[in-house]
GROMACS .gro file of C-alpha atoms in nm:
model
  335
    1MET     CA    1  -2.639   5.177  11.832
    2THR     CA    2  -2.918   5.079  11.593
    3VAL     CA    3  -3.261   5.171  11.727
    4ARG     CA    4  -3.518   4.903  11.641
    5VAL     CA    5  -3.845   5.081  11.563
    6GLY     CA    6  -4.202   4.951  11.553
    7VAL     CA    7  -4.486   5.145  11.392
    8VAL     CA    8  -4.846   5.117  11.512
    9GLY     CA    9  -5.082   5.207  11.231
   10ALA     CA   10  -5.026   5.137  10.861
   11GLY     CA   11  -5.257   5.395  10.707
   12ILE     CA   12  -5.130   5.689  10.503
   13MET     CA   13  -4.941   5.843  10.794
   14GLY     CA   14  -4.810   5.521  10.945
   15ALA     CA   15  -4.700   5.380  10.610
   16ASP     CA   16  -4.514   5.703  10.537
   17HIS     CA   17  -4.338   5.690  10.875
   18ALA     CA   18  -4.249   5.325  10.819
   19ASN     CA   19  -4.103   5.404  10.479
   20THR     CA   20  -3.903   5.696  10.621
   21VAL     CA   21  -3.757   5.483  10.901
   22HIS     CA   22  -3.675   5.206  10.654
   23ARG     CA   23  -3.524   5.415  10.374
   24LYS     CA   24  -3.419   5.757  10.496
   25LEU     CA   25  -3.281   5.737  10.851
   26SER     CA   26  -2.940   5.647  10.987
   27GLY     CA   27  -2.909   5.444  11.306
   28ALA     CA   28  -3.259   5.299  11.279
   29GLU     CA   29  -3.416   4.973  11.164
   30LEU     CA   30  -3.786   4.914  11.109
   31VAL     CA   31  -3.855   4.578  11.270
   32ALA     CA   32  -4.234   4.560  11.313
   33VAL     CA   33  -4.564   4.710  11.201
   34THR     CA   34  -4.924   4.652  11.301
   35ASP     CA   35  -5.267   4.779  11.201
   36VAL     CA   36  -5.630   4.693  11.269
   37ASP     CA   37  -5.638   4.607  10.898
   38ALA     CA   38  -5.393   4.317  10.881
   39ALA     CA   39  -5.380   4.329  10.501
   40ARG     CA   40  -5.271   4.691  10.513
   41ALA     CA   41  -4.997   4.605  10.761
   42ARG     CA   42  -4.877   4.320  10.538
   43VAL     CA   43  -4.840   4.557  10.242
   44VAL     CA   44  -4.609   4.782  10.446
   45ALA     CA   45  -4.420   4.482  10.585
   46GLU     CA   46  -4.357   4.339  10.239
   47VAL     CA   47  -4.208   4.666  10.120
   48THR     CA   48  -3.994   4.724  10.429
   49GLY     CA   49  -3.902   4.368  10.527
   50SER     CA   50  -4.048   4.409  10.875
   51ALA     CA   51  -4.258   4.172  11.084
   52VAL     CA   52  -4.635   4.203  11.123
   53LEU     CA   53  -4.758   4.186  11.482
   54PRO     CA   54  -5.120   4.131  11.588
   55ASP     CA   55  -5.186   4.462  11.762
   56GLY     CA   56  -5.034   4.768  11.924
   57ARG     CA   57  -4.993   4.613  12.267
   58ALA     CA   58  -4.808   4.315  12.119
   59LEU     CA   59  -4.577   4.547  11.928
   60ILE     CA   60  -4.501   4.760  12.234
   61ASP     CA   61  -4.430   4.453  12.448
   62ASP     CA   62  -4.213   4.280  12.187
   63PRO     CA   63  -3.850   4.265  12.314
   64ALA     CA   64  -3.728   4.312  11.954
   65VAL     CA   65  -3.878   4.664  11.952
   66ASP     CA   66  -3.675   4.941  12.119
   67ALA     CA   67  -3.896   5.239  12.035
   68VAL     CA   68  -4.248   5.296  11.905
   69VAL     CA   69  -4.413   5.530  11.655
   70ILE     CA   70  -4.789   5.564  11.713
   71ALA     CA   71  -4.976   5.659  11.397
   72SER     CA   72  -5.305   5.481  11.459
   73HIS     CA   73  -5.646   5.644  11.505
   74ASP     CA   74  -5.650   5.946  11.738
   75SER     CA   75  -5.874   5.763  11.984
   76THR     CA   76  -5.597   5.506  12.050
   77HIS     CA   77  -5.313   5.749  12.114
   78ALA     CA   78  -5.343   5.785  12.491
   79GLU     CA   79  -5.390   5.415  12.561
   80LEU     CA   80  -5.094   5.310  12.347
   81THR     CA   81  -4.867   5.588  12.474
   82LEU     CA   82  -4.943   5.487  12.831
   83ALA     CA   83  -4.854   5.127  12.741
   84ALA     CA   84  -4.522   5.241  12.595
   85ILE     CA   85  -4.446   5.441  12.911
   86LYS     CA   86  -4.524   5.135  13.123
   87ALA     CA   87  -4.288   4.930  12.905
   88GLY     CA   88  -4.018   5.196  12.944
   89LYS     CA   89  -3.993   5.249  12.568
   90PRO     CA   90  -3.951   5.586  12.392
   91VAL     CA   91  -4.258   5.673  12.188
   92LEU     CA   92  -4.323   5.925  11.912
   93CYS     CA   93  -4.698   5.981  11.911
   94GLU     CA   94  -4.859   6.151  11.616
   95LYS     CA   95  -5.070   6.455  11.697
   96PRO     CA   96  -5.290   6.487  11.888
   97LEU     CA   97  -5.138   6.331  12.197
   98ALA     CA   98  -5.501   6.249  12.280
   99PRO     CA   99  -5.840   6.388  12.174
  100THR     CA  100  -5.926   6.507  12.526
  101VAL     CA  101  -5.755   6.712  12.793
  102SER     CA  102  -5.805   6.447  13.061
  103GLU     CA  103  -5.640   6.175  12.851
  104SER     CA  104  -5.349   6.404  12.761
  105ALA     CA  105  -5.302   6.500  13.126
  106ALA     CA  106  -5.296   6.131  13.221
  107VAL     CA  107  -5.011   6.072  12.976
  108VAL     CA  108  -4.813   6.364  13.116
  109ALA     CA  109  -4.865   6.240  13.472
  110ALA     CA  110  -4.766   5.883  13.384
  111GLU     CA  111  -4.447   5.995  13.211
  112ARG     CA  112  -4.354   6.219  13.504
  113ALA     CA  113  -4.405   5.929  13.746
  114ALA     CA  114  -4.195   5.700  13.527
  115VAL     CA  115  -3.893   5.920  13.455
  116GLY     CA  116  -3.905   6.207  13.704
  117SER     CA  117  -3.652   6.464  13.588
  118GLY     CA  118  -3.478   6.213  13.361
  119VAL     CA  119  -3.489   6.190  12.981
  120PRO     CA  120  -3.855   6.201  12.869
  121LEU     CA  121  -4.007   5.897  12.701
  122VAL     CA  122  -4.281   6.077  12.504
  123SER     CA  123  -4.248   6.299  12.198
  124VAL     CA  124  -4.535   6.440  11.994
  125GLY     CA  125  -4.536   6.471  11.615
  126PHE     CA  126  -4.562   6.846  11.567
  127MET     CA  127  -4.330   6.829  11.266
  128ARG     CA  128  -4.359   7.195  11.166
  129ARG     CA  129  -4.089   7.266  11.424
  130PHE     CA  130  -3.852   7.092  11.181
  131ASP     CA  131  -3.977   7.235  10.852
  132PRO     CA  132  -3.695   7.445  10.696
  133GLY     CA  133  -3.930   7.736  10.621
  134TYR     CA  134  -4.078   7.756  10.969
  135VAL     CA  135  -3.734   7.717  11.126
  136ARG     CA  136  -3.597   8.010  10.921
  137MET     CA  137  -3.898   8.226  11.011
  138LYS     CA  138  -3.849   8.158  11.381
  139GLU     CA  139  -3.476   8.236  11.358
  140ALA     CA  140  -3.536   8.556  11.159
  141LEU     CA  141  -3.800   8.677  11.406
  142ALA     CA  142  -3.575   8.604  11.704
  143ALA     CA  143  -3.290   8.791  11.531
  144GLY     CA  144  -3.507   9.102  11.496
  145ARG     CA  145  -3.512   9.105  11.116
  146VAL     CA  146  -3.860   9.263  11.105
  147GLY     CA  147  -3.887   9.389  11.461
  148PRO     CA  148  -4.139   9.254  11.710
  149ALA     CA  149  -4.434   9.062  11.565
  150VAL     CA  150  -4.768   9.241  11.567
  151VAL     CA  151  -4.991   9.005  11.364
  152VAL     CA  152  -4.962   8.647  11.237
  153HIS     CA  153  -5.165   8.500  10.952
  154GLY     CA  154  -5.190   8.125  10.899
  155ILE     CA  155  -5.364   7.925  10.627
  156SER     CA  156  -5.418   7.549  10.625
  157ARG     CA  157  -5.605   7.414  10.320
  158GLY     CA  158  -5.654   7.061  10.195
  159VAL     CA  159  -5.808   6.893   9.894
  160SER     CA  160  -6.083   6.712  10.082
  161ALA     CA  161  -6.166   6.615  10.440
  162GLY     CA  162  -6.126   6.258  10.555
  163PRO     CA  163  -6.430   6.032  10.607
  164GLY     CA  164  -6.643   6.131  10.904
  165ALA     CA  165  -6.480   6.472  10.953
  166THR     CA  166  -6.666   6.710  11.184
  167SER     CA  167  -6.618   7.069  11.290
  168GLU     CA  168  -6.464   6.944  11.614
  169SER     CA  169  -6.227   6.695  11.450
  170SER     CA  170  -6.109   6.972  11.220
  171ILE     CA  171  -5.987   7.146  11.535
  172THR     CA  172  -5.833   6.846  11.713
  173GLY     CA  173  -5.690   6.680  11.402
  174SER     CA  174  -5.582   6.966  11.175
  175ALA     CA  175  -5.585   7.308  11.341
  176ILE     CA  176  -5.399   7.164  11.639
  177HIS     CA  177  -5.076   7.207  11.440
  178GLU     CA  178  -5.130   7.583  11.463
  179PHE     CA  179  -5.187   7.562  11.838
  180ASP     CA  180  -4.832   7.429  11.873
  181CYS     CA  181  -4.666   7.621  11.591
  182VAL     CA  182  -4.785   7.974  11.671
  183PRO     CA  183  -4.663   7.984  12.035
  184TRP     CA  184  -4.342   7.809  11.922
  185LEU     CA  185  -4.279   8.076  11.657
  186LEU     CA  186  -4.358   8.365  11.890
  187ASP     CA  187  -4.215   8.206  12.205
  188SER     CA  188  -4.535   8.310  12.379
  189PRO     CA  189  -4.828   8.093  12.497
  190ILE     CA  190  -5.183   8.121  12.363
  191THR     CA  191  -5.406   8.289  12.620
  192GLN     CA  192  -5.740   8.341  12.441
  193VAL     CA  193  -5.918   8.191  12.141
  194SER     CA  194  -6.227   8.259  11.933
  195TRP     CA  195  -6.391   8.040  11.665
  196GLN     CA  196  -6.562   8.197  11.366
  197ALA     CA  197  -6.725   8.067  11.049
  198GLY     CA  198  -6.895   8.247  10.764
  199ARG     CA  199  -7.046   8.112  10.446
  200GLN     CA  200  -7.037   7.733  10.429
  201SER     CA  201  -6.875   7.572  10.125
  202GLY     CA  202  -7.151   7.418   9.915
  203THR     CA  203  -6.946   7.103   9.858
  204VAL     CA  204  -6.921   7.011  10.227
  205ASP     CA  205  -7.144   6.792  10.446
  206SER     CA  206  -7.340   6.991  10.703
  207ALA     CA  207  -7.164   6.809  10.992
  208LEU     CA  208  -6.848   7.005  10.907
  209ARG     CA  209  -6.832   7.385  10.909
  210ASP     CA  210  -6.575   7.446  10.639
  211PRO     CA  211  -6.395   7.681  10.613
  212GLN     CA  212  -6.336   7.798  10.969
  213VAL     CA  213  -6.147   8.108  11.086
  214LEU     CA  214  -5.973   8.078  11.421
  215LEU     CA  215  -5.848   8.374  11.623
  216LEU     CA  216  -5.564   8.332  11.874
  217ARG     CA  217  -5.420   8.580  12.121
  218THR     CA  218  -5.082   8.508  12.275
  219ALA     CA  219  -4.939   8.645  12.599
  220ASP     CA  220  -4.731   8.897  12.401
  221HIS     CA  221  -5.061   9.051  12.273
  222VAL     CA  222  -5.006   8.934  11.915
  223LEU     CA  223  -5.327   8.847  11.729
  224THR     CA  224  -5.316   8.544  11.496
  225THR     CA  225  -5.572   8.455  11.232
  226VAL     CA  226  -5.588   8.096  11.106
  227GLU     CA  227  -5.800   7.983  10.813
  228VAL     CA  228  -5.870   7.610  10.815
  229PHE     CA  229  -6.033   7.487  10.491
  230LEU     CA  230  -6.022   7.109  10.462
  231ASN     CA  231  -6.214   7.098  10.132
  232ALA     CA  232  -6.040   7.369   9.932
  233ARG     CA  233  -6.022   7.124   9.640
  234TYR     CA  234  -5.735   7.286   9.447
  235GLY     CA  235  -5.449   7.133   9.650
  236TYR     CA  236  -5.271   7.103   9.984
  237ASP     CA  237  -5.161   7.455  10.076
  238VAL     CA  238  -5.006   7.572  10.404
  239ARG     CA  239  -4.906   7.936  10.445
  240CYS     CA  240  -4.780   8.156  10.726
  241GLU     CA  241  -4.696   8.524  10.743
  242ILE     CA  242  -4.556   8.713  11.041
  243VAL     CA  243  -4.615   9.087  11.025
  244GLY     CA  244  -4.356   9.280  11.225
  245GLU     CA  245  -4.308   9.645  11.308
  246ARG     CA  246  -4.050   9.684  11.028
  247GLY     CA  247  -4.146   9.422  10.770
  248THR     CA  248  -4.289   9.075  10.714
  249LEU     CA  249  -4.171   8.714  10.709
  250ALA     CA  250  -4.358   8.457  10.501
  251LEU     CA  251  -4.324   8.099  10.390
  252THR     CA  252  -4.261   8.040  10.022
  253GLU     CA  253  -4.457   7.747   9.881
  254PRO     CA  254  -4.209   7.465   9.820
  255THR     CA  255  -4.206   7.360   9.457
  256THR     CA  256  -3.974   7.168   9.230
  257MET     CA  257  -4.121   7.277   8.897
  258ILE     CA  258  -4.266   7.592   8.740
  259VAL     CA  259  -4.507   7.546   8.450
  260ASP     CA  260  -4.547   7.798   8.167
  261SER     CA  261  -4.825   7.680   7.939
  262SER     CA  262  -5.149   7.793   7.771
  263LEU     CA  263  -5.086   8.161   7.841
  264GLY     CA  264  -5.034   8.082   8.210
  265HIS     CA  265  -4.753   8.067   8.464
  266GLY     CA  266  -4.766   7.864   8.784
  267TYR     CA  267  -4.684   7.551   8.976
  268ASP     CA  268  -4.861   7.239   9.091
  269TYR     CA  269  -4.988   7.179   9.445
  270PRO     CA  270  -4.941   6.844   9.621
  271ALA     CA  271  -5.250   6.634   9.690
  272ASP     CA  272  -5.171   6.599  10.062
  273TRP     CA  273  -4.919   6.683  10.333
  274ARG     CA  274  -4.656   6.420  10.250
  275PRO     CA  275  -4.464   6.602   9.972
  276ARG     CA  276  -4.498   6.939  10.148
  277PHE     CA  277  -4.358   6.824  10.481
  278ALA     CA  278  -4.144   6.527  10.375
  279GLU     CA  279  -3.822   6.689  10.496
  280ALA     CA  280  -3.981   6.797  10.824
  281TYR     CA  281  -4.097   6.442  10.894
  282ARG     CA  282  -3.755   6.300  10.805
  283VAL     CA  283  -3.566   6.543  11.028
  284GLN     CA  284  -3.813   6.492  11.312
  285LEU     CA  285  -3.772   6.113  11.302
  286GLN     CA  286  -3.393   6.139  11.273
  287GLU     CA  287  -3.378   6.371  11.576
  288TRP     CA  288  -3.596   6.127  11.769
  289VAL     CA  289  -3.378   5.827  11.680
  290ASP     CA  290  -3.060   6.018  11.760
  291SER     CA  291  -3.193   6.120  12.101
  292ILE     CA  292  -3.271   5.756  12.183
  293ALA     CA  293  -2.925   5.641  12.072
  294THR     CA  294  -2.742   5.911  12.268
  295GLY     CA  295  -2.967   5.931  12.574
  296VAL     CA  296  -2.999   6.308  12.526
  297ALA     CA  297  -3.344   6.467  12.551
  298SER     CA  298  -3.519   6.503  12.216
  299PRO     CA  299  -3.582   6.850  12.067
  300LEU     CA  300  -3.928   6.731  11.961
  301ALA     CA  301  -4.247   6.858  12.117
  302SER     CA  302  -4.297   6.704  12.460
  303ALA     CA  303  -4.596   6.535  12.617
  304ARG     CA  304  -4.667   6.859  12.800
  305ASP     CA  305  -4.657   7.048  12.468
  306GLY     CA  306  -4.913   6.797  12.343
  307LEU     CA  307  -5.130   6.857  12.650
  308ILE     CA  308  -5.114   7.235  12.605
  309ALA     CA  309  -5.218   7.208  12.239
  310THR     CA  310  -5.514   6.991  12.341
  311VAL     CA  311  -5.615   7.246  12.606
  312VAL     CA  312  -5.616   7.516  12.336
  313ALA     CA  313  -5.819   7.289  12.105
  314GLN     CA  314  -6.078   7.232  12.378
  315ALA     CA  315  -6.106   7.607  12.440
  316MET     CA  316  -6.160   7.659  12.066
  317ILE     CA  317  -6.436   7.395  12.060
  318THR     CA  318  -6.597   7.567  12.360
  319SER     CA  319  -6.598   7.893  12.162
  320MET     CA  320  -6.744   7.706  11.862
  321HIS     CA  321  -7.042   7.595  12.070
  322ASP     CA  322  -7.087   7.931  12.240
  323GLY     CA  323  -7.133   8.174  11.954
  324GLY     CA  324  -6.766   8.240  11.889
  325ARG     CA  325  -6.703   8.423  12.215
  326TRP     CA  326  -6.347   8.471  12.333
  327VAL     CA  327  -6.248   8.186  12.565
  328THR     CA  328  -5.957   8.206  12.807
  329VAL     CA  329  -5.706   7.923  12.779
  330GLU     CA  330  -5.634   7.784  13.122
  331SER     CA  331  -5.269   7.678  13.151
  332PRO     CA  332  -5.228   7.320  13.276
  333SER     CA  333  -5.067   7.280  13.615
  334PRO     CA  334  -4.687   7.243  13.600
  335GLY     CA  335  -4.578   6.896  13.507
   0.00000   0.00000   0.00000
């Protein structure tokens, strides 16, 4: 079976997904793209040989499209995912599932009403679950290589924030990866959060507190620190270290070249997430396509996982606006 895929959104993320479906997957064909900027959609279509459709609803309803990738603006995610559920089409929605808890909960409820206990229709793009480094860390921790975890340290740095970034969007659009990844690594849900910020970077607009330091407590009593620095300038840099009772596990920065020059030794950083997580995105999309072709539930993050991450994000924003106090994360009702 060849799964005919349509991509909503032809920005940096959507164009990358479209290219991956077109060039790097087996059992998939990119048949349609759309974007609010028609010219941007046409550029992707010319490269991939796909059709350009007028909007997301038209793409979802098109009988030539079997499955949908949603990579449009965060504010559109819930509406388009609900449309895909109504059309009975599998959908891979980029994170966040929705910017708010109520919208995310509505998606979970709609999917449950549509499929019951059957194969889910909605997957969420928490691609770190497929990154080779994170996968090896999770396996090593589960195997007891360093004993039980006692502390986790995460770092998420970028070159510069996107236009209009705010302290809140830094949480819902960037840090939300950690809200899925940390409980996935530890196999333990986040129960409390606290938001902290110290000295503001002098290169950042006052609407964005950058960097931020986020504290997470999981049900297993492990404390996690996460530094989110969107305007670190020097490169895209994601790190993670798990401190156990008998040792540590840490990601090694992926690199394809070491430079020795001018009395120095080092390597280059990528400008954004695409080179760093290219393999994770490819594997994630391949797993999604394979699950559609076989009718077997996808190993991707579920709609409920997306809802839980959004609940954590909202608790973190509450802490942000309340002096950094510890906020309890209320678990969503079973769904």
